[in-house]
Short mmCIF file of N, CA and C in Angstrom, two decimals:
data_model
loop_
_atom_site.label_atom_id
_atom_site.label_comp_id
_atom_site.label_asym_id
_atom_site.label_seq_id
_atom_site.Cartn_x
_atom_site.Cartn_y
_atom_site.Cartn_z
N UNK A 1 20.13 -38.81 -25.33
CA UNK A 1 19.01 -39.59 -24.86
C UNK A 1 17.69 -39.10 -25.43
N UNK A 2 17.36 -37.85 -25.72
CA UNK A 2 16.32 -36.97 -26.37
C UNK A 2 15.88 -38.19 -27.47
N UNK A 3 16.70 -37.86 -28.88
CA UNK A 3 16.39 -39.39 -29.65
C UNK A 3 15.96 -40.54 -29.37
N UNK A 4 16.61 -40.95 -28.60
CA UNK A 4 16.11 -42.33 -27.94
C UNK A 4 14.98 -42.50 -27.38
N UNK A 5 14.45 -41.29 -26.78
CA UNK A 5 13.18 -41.25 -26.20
C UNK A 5 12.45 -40.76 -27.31
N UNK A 6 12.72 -39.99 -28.00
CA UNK A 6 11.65 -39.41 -29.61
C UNK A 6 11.38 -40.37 -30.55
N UNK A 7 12.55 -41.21 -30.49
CA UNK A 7 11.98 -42.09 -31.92
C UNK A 7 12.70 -43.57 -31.94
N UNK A 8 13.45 -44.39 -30.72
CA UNK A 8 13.24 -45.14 -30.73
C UNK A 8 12.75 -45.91 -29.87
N UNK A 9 12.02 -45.37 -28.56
CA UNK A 9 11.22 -45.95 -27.93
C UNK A 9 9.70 -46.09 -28.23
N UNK A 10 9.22 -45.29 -29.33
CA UNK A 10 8.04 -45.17 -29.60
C UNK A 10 7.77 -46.34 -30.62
N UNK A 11 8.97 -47.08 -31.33
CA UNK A 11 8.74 -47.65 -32.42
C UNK A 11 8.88 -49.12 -31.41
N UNK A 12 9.76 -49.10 -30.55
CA UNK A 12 9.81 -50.45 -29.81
C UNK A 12 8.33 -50.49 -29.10
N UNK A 13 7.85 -49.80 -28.26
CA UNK A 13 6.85 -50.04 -27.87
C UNK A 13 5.68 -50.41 -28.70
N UNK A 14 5.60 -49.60 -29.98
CA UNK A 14 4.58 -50.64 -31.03
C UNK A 14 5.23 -51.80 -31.48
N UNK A 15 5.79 -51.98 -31.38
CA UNK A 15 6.51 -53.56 -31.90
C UNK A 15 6.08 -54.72 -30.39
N UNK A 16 6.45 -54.12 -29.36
CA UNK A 16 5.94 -54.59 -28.30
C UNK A 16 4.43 -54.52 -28.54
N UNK A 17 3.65 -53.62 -28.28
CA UNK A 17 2.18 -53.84 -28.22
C UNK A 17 1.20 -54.68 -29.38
N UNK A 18 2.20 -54.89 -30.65
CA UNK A 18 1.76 -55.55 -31.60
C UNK A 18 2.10 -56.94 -31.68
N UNK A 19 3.29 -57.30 -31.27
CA UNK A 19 3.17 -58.36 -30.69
C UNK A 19 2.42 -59.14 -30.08
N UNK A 20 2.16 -58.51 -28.74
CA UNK A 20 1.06 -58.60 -28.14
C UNK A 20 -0.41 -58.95 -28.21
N UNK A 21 -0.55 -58.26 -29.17
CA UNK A 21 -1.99 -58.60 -29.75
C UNK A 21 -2.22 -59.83 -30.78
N UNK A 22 -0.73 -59.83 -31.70
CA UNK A 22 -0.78 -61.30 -32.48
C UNK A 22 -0.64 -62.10 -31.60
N UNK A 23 -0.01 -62.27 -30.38
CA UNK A 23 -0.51 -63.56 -29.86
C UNK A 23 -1.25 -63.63 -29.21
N UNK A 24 -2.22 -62.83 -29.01
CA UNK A 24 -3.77 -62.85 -28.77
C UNK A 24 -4.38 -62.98 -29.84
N UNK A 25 -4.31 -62.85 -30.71
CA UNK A 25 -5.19 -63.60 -31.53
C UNK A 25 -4.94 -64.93 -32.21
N UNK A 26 -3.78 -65.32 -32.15
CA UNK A 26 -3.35 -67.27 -32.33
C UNK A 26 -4.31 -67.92 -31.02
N UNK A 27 -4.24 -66.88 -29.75
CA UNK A 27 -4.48 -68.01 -28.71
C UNK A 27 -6.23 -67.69 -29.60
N UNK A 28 -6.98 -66.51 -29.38
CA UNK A 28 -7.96 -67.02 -29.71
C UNK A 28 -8.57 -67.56 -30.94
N UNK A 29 -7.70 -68.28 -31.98
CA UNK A 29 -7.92 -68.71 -32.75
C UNK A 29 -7.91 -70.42 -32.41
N UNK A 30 -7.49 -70.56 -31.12
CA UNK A 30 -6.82 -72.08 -30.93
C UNK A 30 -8.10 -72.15 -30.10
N UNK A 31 -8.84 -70.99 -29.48
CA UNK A 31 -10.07 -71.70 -28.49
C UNK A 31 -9.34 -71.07 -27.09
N UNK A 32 -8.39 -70.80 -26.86
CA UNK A 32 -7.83 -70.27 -25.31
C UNK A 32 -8.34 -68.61 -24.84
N UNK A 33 -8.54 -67.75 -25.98
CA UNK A 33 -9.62 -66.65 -25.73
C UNK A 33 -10.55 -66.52 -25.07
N UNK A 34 -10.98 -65.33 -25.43
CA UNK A 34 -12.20 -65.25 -25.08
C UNK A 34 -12.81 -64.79 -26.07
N UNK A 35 -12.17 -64.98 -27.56
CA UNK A 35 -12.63 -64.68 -28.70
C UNK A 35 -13.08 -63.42 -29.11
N UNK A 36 -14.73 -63.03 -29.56
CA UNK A 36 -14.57 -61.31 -29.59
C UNK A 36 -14.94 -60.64 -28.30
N UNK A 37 -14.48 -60.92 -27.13
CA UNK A 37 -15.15 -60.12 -26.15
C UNK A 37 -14.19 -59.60 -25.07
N UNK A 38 -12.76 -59.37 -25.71
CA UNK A 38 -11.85 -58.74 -25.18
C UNK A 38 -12.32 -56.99 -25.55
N UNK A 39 -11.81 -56.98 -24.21
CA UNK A 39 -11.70 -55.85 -24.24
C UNK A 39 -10.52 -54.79 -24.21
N UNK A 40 -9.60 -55.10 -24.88
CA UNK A 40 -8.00 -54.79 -24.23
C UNK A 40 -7.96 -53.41 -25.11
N UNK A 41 -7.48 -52.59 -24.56
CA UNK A 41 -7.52 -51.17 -25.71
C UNK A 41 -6.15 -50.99 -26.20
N UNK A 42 -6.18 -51.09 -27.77
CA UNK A 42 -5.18 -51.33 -29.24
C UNK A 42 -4.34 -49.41 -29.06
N UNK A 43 -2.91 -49.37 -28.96
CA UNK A 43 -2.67 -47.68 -29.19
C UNK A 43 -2.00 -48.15 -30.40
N UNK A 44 -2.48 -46.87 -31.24
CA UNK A 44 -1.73 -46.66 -32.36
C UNK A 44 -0.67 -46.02 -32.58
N UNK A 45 0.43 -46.18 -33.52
CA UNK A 45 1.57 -45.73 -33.59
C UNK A 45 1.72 -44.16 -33.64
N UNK A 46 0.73 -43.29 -34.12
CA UNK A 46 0.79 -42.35 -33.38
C UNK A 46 0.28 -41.61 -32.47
N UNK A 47 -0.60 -42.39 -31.92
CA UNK A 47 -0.79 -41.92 -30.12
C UNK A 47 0.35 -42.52 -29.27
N UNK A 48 1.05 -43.49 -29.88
CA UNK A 48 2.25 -43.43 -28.35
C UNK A 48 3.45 -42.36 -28.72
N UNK A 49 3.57 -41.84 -30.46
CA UNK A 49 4.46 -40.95 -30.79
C UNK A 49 4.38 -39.69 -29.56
N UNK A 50 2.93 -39.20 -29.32
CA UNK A 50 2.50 -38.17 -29.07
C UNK A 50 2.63 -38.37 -27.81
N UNK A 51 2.27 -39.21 -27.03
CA UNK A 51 2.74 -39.76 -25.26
C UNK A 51 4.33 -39.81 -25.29
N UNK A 52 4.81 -40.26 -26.01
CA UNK A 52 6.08 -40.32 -25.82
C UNK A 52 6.92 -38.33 -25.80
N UNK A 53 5.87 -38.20 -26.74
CA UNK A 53 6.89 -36.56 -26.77
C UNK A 53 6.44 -35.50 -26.07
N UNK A 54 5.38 -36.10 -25.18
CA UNK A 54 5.01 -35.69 -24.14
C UNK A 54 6.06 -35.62 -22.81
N UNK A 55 6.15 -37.09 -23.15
CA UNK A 55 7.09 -37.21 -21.88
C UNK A 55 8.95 -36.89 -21.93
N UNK A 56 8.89 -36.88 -23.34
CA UNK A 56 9.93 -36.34 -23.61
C UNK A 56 10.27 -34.82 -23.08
N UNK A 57 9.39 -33.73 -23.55
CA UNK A 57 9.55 -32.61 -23.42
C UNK A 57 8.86 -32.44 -21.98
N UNK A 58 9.00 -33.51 -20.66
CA UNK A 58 8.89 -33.21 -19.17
C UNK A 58 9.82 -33.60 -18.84
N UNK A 59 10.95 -34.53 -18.98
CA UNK A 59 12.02 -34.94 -19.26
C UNK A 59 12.74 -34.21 -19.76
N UNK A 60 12.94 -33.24 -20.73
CA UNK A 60 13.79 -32.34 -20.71
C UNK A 60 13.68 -30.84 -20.30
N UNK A 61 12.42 -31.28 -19.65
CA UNK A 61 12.27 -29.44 -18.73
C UNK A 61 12.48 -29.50 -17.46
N UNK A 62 12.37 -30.80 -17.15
CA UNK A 62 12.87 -31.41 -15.57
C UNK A 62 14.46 -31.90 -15.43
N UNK A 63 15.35 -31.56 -16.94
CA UNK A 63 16.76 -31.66 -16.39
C UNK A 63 17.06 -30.05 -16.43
N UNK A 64 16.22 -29.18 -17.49
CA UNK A 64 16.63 -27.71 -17.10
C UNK A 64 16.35 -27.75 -15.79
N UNK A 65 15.19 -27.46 -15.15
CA UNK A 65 14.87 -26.99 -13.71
C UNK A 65 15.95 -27.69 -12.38
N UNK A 66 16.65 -28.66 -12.95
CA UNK A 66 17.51 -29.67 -11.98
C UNK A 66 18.78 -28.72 -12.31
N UNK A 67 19.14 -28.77 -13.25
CA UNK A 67 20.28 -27.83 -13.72
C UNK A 67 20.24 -26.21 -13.51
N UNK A 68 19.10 -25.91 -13.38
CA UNK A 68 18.66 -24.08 -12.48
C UNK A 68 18.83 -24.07 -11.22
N UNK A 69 18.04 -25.76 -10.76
CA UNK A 69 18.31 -25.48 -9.25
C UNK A 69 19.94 -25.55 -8.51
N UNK A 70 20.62 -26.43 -9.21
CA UNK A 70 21.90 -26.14 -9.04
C UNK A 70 22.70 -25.10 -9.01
N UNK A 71 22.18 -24.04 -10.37
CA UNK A 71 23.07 -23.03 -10.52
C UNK A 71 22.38 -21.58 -9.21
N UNK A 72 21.20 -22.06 -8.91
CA UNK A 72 21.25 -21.40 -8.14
C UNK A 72 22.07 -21.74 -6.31
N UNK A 73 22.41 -22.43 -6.45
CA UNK A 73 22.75 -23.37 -5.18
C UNK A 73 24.45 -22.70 -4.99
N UNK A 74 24.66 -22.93 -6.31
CA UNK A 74 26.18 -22.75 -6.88
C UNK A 74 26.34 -21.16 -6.92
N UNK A 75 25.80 -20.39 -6.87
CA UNK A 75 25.40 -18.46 -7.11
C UNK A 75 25.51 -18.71 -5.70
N UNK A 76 24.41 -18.99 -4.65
CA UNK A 76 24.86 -18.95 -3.55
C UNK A 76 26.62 -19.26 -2.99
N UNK A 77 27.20 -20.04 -3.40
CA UNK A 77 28.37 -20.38 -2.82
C UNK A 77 29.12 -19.35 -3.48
N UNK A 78 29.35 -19.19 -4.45
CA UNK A 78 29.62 -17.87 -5.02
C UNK A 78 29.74 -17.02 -3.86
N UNK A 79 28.55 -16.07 -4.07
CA UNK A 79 28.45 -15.00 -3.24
C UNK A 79 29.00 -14.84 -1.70
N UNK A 80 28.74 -16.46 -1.37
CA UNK A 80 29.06 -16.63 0.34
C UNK A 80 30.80 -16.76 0.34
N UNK A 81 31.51 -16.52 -1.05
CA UNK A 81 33.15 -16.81 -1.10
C UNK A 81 33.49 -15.63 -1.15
N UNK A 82 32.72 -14.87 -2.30
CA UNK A 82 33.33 -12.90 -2.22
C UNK A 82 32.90 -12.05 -1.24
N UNK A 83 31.63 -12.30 -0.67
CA UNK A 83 31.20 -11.74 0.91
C UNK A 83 32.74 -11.64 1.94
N UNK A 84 32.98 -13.16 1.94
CA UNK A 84 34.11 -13.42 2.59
C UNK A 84 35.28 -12.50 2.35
N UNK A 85 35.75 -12.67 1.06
CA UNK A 85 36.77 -11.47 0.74
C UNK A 85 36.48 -10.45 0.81
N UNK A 86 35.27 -9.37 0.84
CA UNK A 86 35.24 -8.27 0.85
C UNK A 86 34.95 -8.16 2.41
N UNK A 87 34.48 -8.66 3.25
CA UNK A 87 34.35 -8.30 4.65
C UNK A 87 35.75 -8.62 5.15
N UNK A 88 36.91 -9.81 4.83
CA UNK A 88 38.45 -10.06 5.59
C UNK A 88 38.89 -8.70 4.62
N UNK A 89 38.60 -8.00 3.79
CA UNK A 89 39.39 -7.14 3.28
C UNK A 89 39.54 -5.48 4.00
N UNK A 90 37.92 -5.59 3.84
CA UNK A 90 37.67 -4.05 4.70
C UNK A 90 37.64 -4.31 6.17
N UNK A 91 37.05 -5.08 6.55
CA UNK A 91 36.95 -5.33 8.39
C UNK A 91 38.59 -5.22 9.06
N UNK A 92 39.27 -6.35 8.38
CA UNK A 92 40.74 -7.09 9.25
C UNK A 92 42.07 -5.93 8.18
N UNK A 93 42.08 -6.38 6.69
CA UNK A 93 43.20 -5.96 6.34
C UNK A 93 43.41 -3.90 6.27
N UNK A 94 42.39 -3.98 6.68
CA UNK A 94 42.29 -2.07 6.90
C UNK A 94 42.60 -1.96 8.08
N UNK A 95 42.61 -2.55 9.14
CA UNK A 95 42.68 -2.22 10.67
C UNK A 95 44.28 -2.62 10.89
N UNK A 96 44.64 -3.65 10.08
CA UNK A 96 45.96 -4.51 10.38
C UNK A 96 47.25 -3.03 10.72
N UNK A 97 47.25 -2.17 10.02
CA UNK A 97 48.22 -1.34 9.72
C UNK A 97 48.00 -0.06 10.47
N UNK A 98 46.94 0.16 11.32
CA UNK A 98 46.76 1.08 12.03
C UNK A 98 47.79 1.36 13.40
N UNK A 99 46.67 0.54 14.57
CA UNK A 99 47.32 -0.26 15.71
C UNK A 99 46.82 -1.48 16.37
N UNK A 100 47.23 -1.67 17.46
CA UNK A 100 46.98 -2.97 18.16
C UNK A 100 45.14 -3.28 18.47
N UNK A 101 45.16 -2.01 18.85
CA UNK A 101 43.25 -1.52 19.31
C UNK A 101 42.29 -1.78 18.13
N UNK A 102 42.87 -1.26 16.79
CA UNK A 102 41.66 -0.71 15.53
C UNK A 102 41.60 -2.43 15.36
N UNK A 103 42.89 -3.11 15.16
CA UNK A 103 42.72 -4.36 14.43
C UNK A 103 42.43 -5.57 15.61
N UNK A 104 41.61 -5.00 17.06
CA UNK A 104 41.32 -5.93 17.61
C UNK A 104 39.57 -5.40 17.31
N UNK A 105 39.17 -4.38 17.32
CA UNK A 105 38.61 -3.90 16.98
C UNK A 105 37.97 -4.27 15.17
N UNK A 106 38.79 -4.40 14.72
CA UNK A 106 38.35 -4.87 13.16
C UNK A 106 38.58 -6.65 13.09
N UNK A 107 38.68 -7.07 14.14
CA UNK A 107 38.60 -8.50 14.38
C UNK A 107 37.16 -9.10 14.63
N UNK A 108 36.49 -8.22 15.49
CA UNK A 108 35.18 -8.17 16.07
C UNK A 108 34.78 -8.16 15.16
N UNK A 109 34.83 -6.65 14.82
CA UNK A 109 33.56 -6.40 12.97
C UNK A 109 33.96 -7.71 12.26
N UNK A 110 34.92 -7.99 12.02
CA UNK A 110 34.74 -9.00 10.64
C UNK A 110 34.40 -10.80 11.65
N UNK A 111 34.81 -10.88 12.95
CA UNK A 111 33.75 -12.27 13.40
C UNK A 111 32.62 -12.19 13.49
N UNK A 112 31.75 -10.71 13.74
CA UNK A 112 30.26 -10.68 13.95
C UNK A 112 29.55 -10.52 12.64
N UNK A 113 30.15 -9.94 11.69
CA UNK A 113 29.52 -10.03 10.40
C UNK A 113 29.35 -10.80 9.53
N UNK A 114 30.63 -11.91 10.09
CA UNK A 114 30.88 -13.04 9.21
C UNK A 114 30.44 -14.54 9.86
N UNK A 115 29.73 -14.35 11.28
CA UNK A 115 29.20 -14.89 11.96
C UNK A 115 27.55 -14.85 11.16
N UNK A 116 27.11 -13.29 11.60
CA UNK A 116 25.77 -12.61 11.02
C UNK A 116 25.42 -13.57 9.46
N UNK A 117 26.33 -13.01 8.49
CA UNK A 117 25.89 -13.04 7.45
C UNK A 117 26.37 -14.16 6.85
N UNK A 118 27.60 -14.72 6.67
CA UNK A 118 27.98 -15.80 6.07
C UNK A 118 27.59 -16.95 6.82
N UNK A 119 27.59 -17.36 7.93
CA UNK A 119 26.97 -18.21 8.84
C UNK A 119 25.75 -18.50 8.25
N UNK A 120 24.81 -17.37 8.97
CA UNK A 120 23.51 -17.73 8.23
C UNK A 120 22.73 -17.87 6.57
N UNK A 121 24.28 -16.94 5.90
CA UNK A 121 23.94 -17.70 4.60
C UNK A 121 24.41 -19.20 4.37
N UNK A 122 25.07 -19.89 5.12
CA UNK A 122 25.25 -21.16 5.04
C UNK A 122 24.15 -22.17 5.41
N UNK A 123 23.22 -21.91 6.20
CA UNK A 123 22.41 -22.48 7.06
C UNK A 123 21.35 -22.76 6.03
N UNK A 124 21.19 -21.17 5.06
CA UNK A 124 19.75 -20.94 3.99
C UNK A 124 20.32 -21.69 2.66
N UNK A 125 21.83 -21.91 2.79
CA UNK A 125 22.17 -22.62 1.79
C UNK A 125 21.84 -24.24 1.90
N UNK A 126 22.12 -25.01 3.05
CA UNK A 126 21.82 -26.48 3.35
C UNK A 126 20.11 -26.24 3.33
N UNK A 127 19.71 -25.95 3.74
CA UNK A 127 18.15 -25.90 3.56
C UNK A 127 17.61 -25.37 2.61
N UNK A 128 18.22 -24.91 1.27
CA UNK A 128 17.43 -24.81 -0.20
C UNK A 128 18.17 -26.46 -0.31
N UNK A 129 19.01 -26.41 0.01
CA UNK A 129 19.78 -27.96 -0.84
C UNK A 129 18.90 -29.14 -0.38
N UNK A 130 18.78 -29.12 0.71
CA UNK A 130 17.96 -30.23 1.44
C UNK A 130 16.21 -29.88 0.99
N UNK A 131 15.82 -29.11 0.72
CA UNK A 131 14.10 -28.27 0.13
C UNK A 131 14.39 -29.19 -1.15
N UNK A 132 15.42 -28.61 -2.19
CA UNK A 132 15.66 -29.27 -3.51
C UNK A 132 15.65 -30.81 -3.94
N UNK A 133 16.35 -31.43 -2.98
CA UNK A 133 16.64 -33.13 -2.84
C UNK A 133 15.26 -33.49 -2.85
N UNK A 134 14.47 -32.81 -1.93
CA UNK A 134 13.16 -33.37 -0.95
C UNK A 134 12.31 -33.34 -2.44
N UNK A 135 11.89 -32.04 -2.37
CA UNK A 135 11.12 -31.61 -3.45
C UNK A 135 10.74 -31.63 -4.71
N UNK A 136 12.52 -31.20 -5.55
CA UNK A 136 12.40 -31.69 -7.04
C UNK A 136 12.76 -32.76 -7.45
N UNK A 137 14.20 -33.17 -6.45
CA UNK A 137 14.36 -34.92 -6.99
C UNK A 137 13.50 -35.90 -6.84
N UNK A 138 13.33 -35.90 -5.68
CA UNK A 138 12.49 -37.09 -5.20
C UNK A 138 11.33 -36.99 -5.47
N UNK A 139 10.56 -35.89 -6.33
CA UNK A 139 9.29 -35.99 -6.53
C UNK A 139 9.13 -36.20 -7.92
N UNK A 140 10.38 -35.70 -8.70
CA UNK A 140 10.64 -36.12 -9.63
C UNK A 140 10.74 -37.55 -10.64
N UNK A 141 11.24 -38.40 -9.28
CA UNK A 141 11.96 -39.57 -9.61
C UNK A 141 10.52 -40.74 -9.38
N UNK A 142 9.94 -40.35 -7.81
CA UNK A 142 9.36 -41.33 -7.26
C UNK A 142 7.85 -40.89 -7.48
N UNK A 143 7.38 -39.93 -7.64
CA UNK A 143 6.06 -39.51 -7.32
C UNK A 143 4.88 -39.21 -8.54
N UNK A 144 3.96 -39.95 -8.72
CA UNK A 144 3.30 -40.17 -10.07
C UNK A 144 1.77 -39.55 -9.53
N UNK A 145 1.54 -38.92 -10.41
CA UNK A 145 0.17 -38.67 -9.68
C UNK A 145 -0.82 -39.56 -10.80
N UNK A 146 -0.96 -40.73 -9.90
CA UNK A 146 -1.89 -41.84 -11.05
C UNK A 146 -3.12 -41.96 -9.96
N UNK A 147 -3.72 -41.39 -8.75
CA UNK A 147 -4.92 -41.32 -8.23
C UNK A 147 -4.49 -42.78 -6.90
N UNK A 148 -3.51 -43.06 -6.90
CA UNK A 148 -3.62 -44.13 -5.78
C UNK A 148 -3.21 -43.69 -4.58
N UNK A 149 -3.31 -44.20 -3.53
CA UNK A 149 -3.36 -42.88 -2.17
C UNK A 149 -2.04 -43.78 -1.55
N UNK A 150 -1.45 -42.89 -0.99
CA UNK A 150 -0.53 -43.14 -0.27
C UNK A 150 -0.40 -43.90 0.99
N UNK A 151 -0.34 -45.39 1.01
CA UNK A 151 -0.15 -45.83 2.22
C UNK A 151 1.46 -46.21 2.79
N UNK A 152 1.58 -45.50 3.86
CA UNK A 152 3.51 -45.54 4.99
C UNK A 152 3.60 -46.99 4.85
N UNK A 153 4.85 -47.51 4.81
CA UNK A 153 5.29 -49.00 5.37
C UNK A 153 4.60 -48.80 6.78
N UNK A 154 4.20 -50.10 7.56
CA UNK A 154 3.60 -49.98 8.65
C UNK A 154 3.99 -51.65 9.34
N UNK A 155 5.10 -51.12 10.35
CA UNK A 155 5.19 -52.83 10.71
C UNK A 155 3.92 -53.62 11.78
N UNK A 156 3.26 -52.37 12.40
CA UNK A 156 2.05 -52.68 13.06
C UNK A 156 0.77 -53.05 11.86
N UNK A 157 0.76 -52.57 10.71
CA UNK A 157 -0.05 -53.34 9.94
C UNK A 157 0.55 -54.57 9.13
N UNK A 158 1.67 -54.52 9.18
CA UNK A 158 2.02 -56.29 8.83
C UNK A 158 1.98 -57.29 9.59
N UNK A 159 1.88 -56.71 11.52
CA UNK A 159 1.99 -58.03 11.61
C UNK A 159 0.64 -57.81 12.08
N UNK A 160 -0.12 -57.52 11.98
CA UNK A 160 -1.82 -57.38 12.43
C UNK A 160 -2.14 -58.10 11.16
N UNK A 161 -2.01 -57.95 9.80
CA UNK A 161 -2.38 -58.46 8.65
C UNK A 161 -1.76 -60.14 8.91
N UNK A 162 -0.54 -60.73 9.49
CA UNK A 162 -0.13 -61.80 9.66
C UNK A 162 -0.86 -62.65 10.25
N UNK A 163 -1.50 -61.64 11.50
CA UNK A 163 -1.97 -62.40 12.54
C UNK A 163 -3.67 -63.01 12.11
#
């Protein structure tokens, strides 16, 4: 997709914007203008090169950072799987072979630790995941900072605007 965004969207869009302008100038050649007192601003083929590889190279630093935030998501689950094995290993399978007492006893240690620590690393795990969705996707996807202010759907201002 890199290509596609480097060099053939830049050439469609001048083909588009040139278009554009020839048939602005048939109409104002026919009298439907406004002849010379447009004001429409002309980009040249290489100022949209340069917008385009702009947006190119935010576009491909925003699938690294999507692809970091994963692997860190994924390191977490990791860690919260060998935690697991090394606490059922030393807590339960060390006590198993003693007696009845150590391995009720090493039952405790390994539910309170694995309560403690893997529990609550699960909890910090849904809440980077749910931080991530919120944050980098969706701000990613939906959120432009072009200066227009944010107004909520509001069904009390639609039907006040109806009325």
């Amino acid at each position: 997709s890199v290509p596609v965004l480097l060099l053939a969207k830049p050439y469609f869009l001048s083909q588009q914007s040139h278009t554009a302008v020839h048939h602005h100038s048939e109409d104002a050649e026919e009298g439907h203008g406004h002849g010379g007192d447009d004001h429409d601003e002309e980009h040249g083929f290489g100022e949209i090169v340069i917008h385009q590889a702009i947006e190119t190279i935010e576009f491909v630093l925003g699938m690294v950072s999507n692809t970091a935030s994963y692997l860190r998501l994924w390191a977490l689950s990791l860690a919260h799987s060998e935690l697991a094995t090394v606490f059922w290993e030393k807590a339960m399978l060390s006590t198993l072979n003693i007696n009845w007492f150590a391995a009720f006893i090493g039952y405790g240690v390994f539910a309170g630790v694995t309560f403690g620590v893997l529990l609550m690393m699960d909890v910090l795990e849904c809440f980077l995941h749910a931080l991530r969705l919120h944050w980098v996707e969706f701000q990613n996807k939906f959120f432009k900072a072009d200066g227009v202010r944010f107004s909520p759907y509001s069904f009390k201002q639609i039907i006040k605007d109806a009325a």
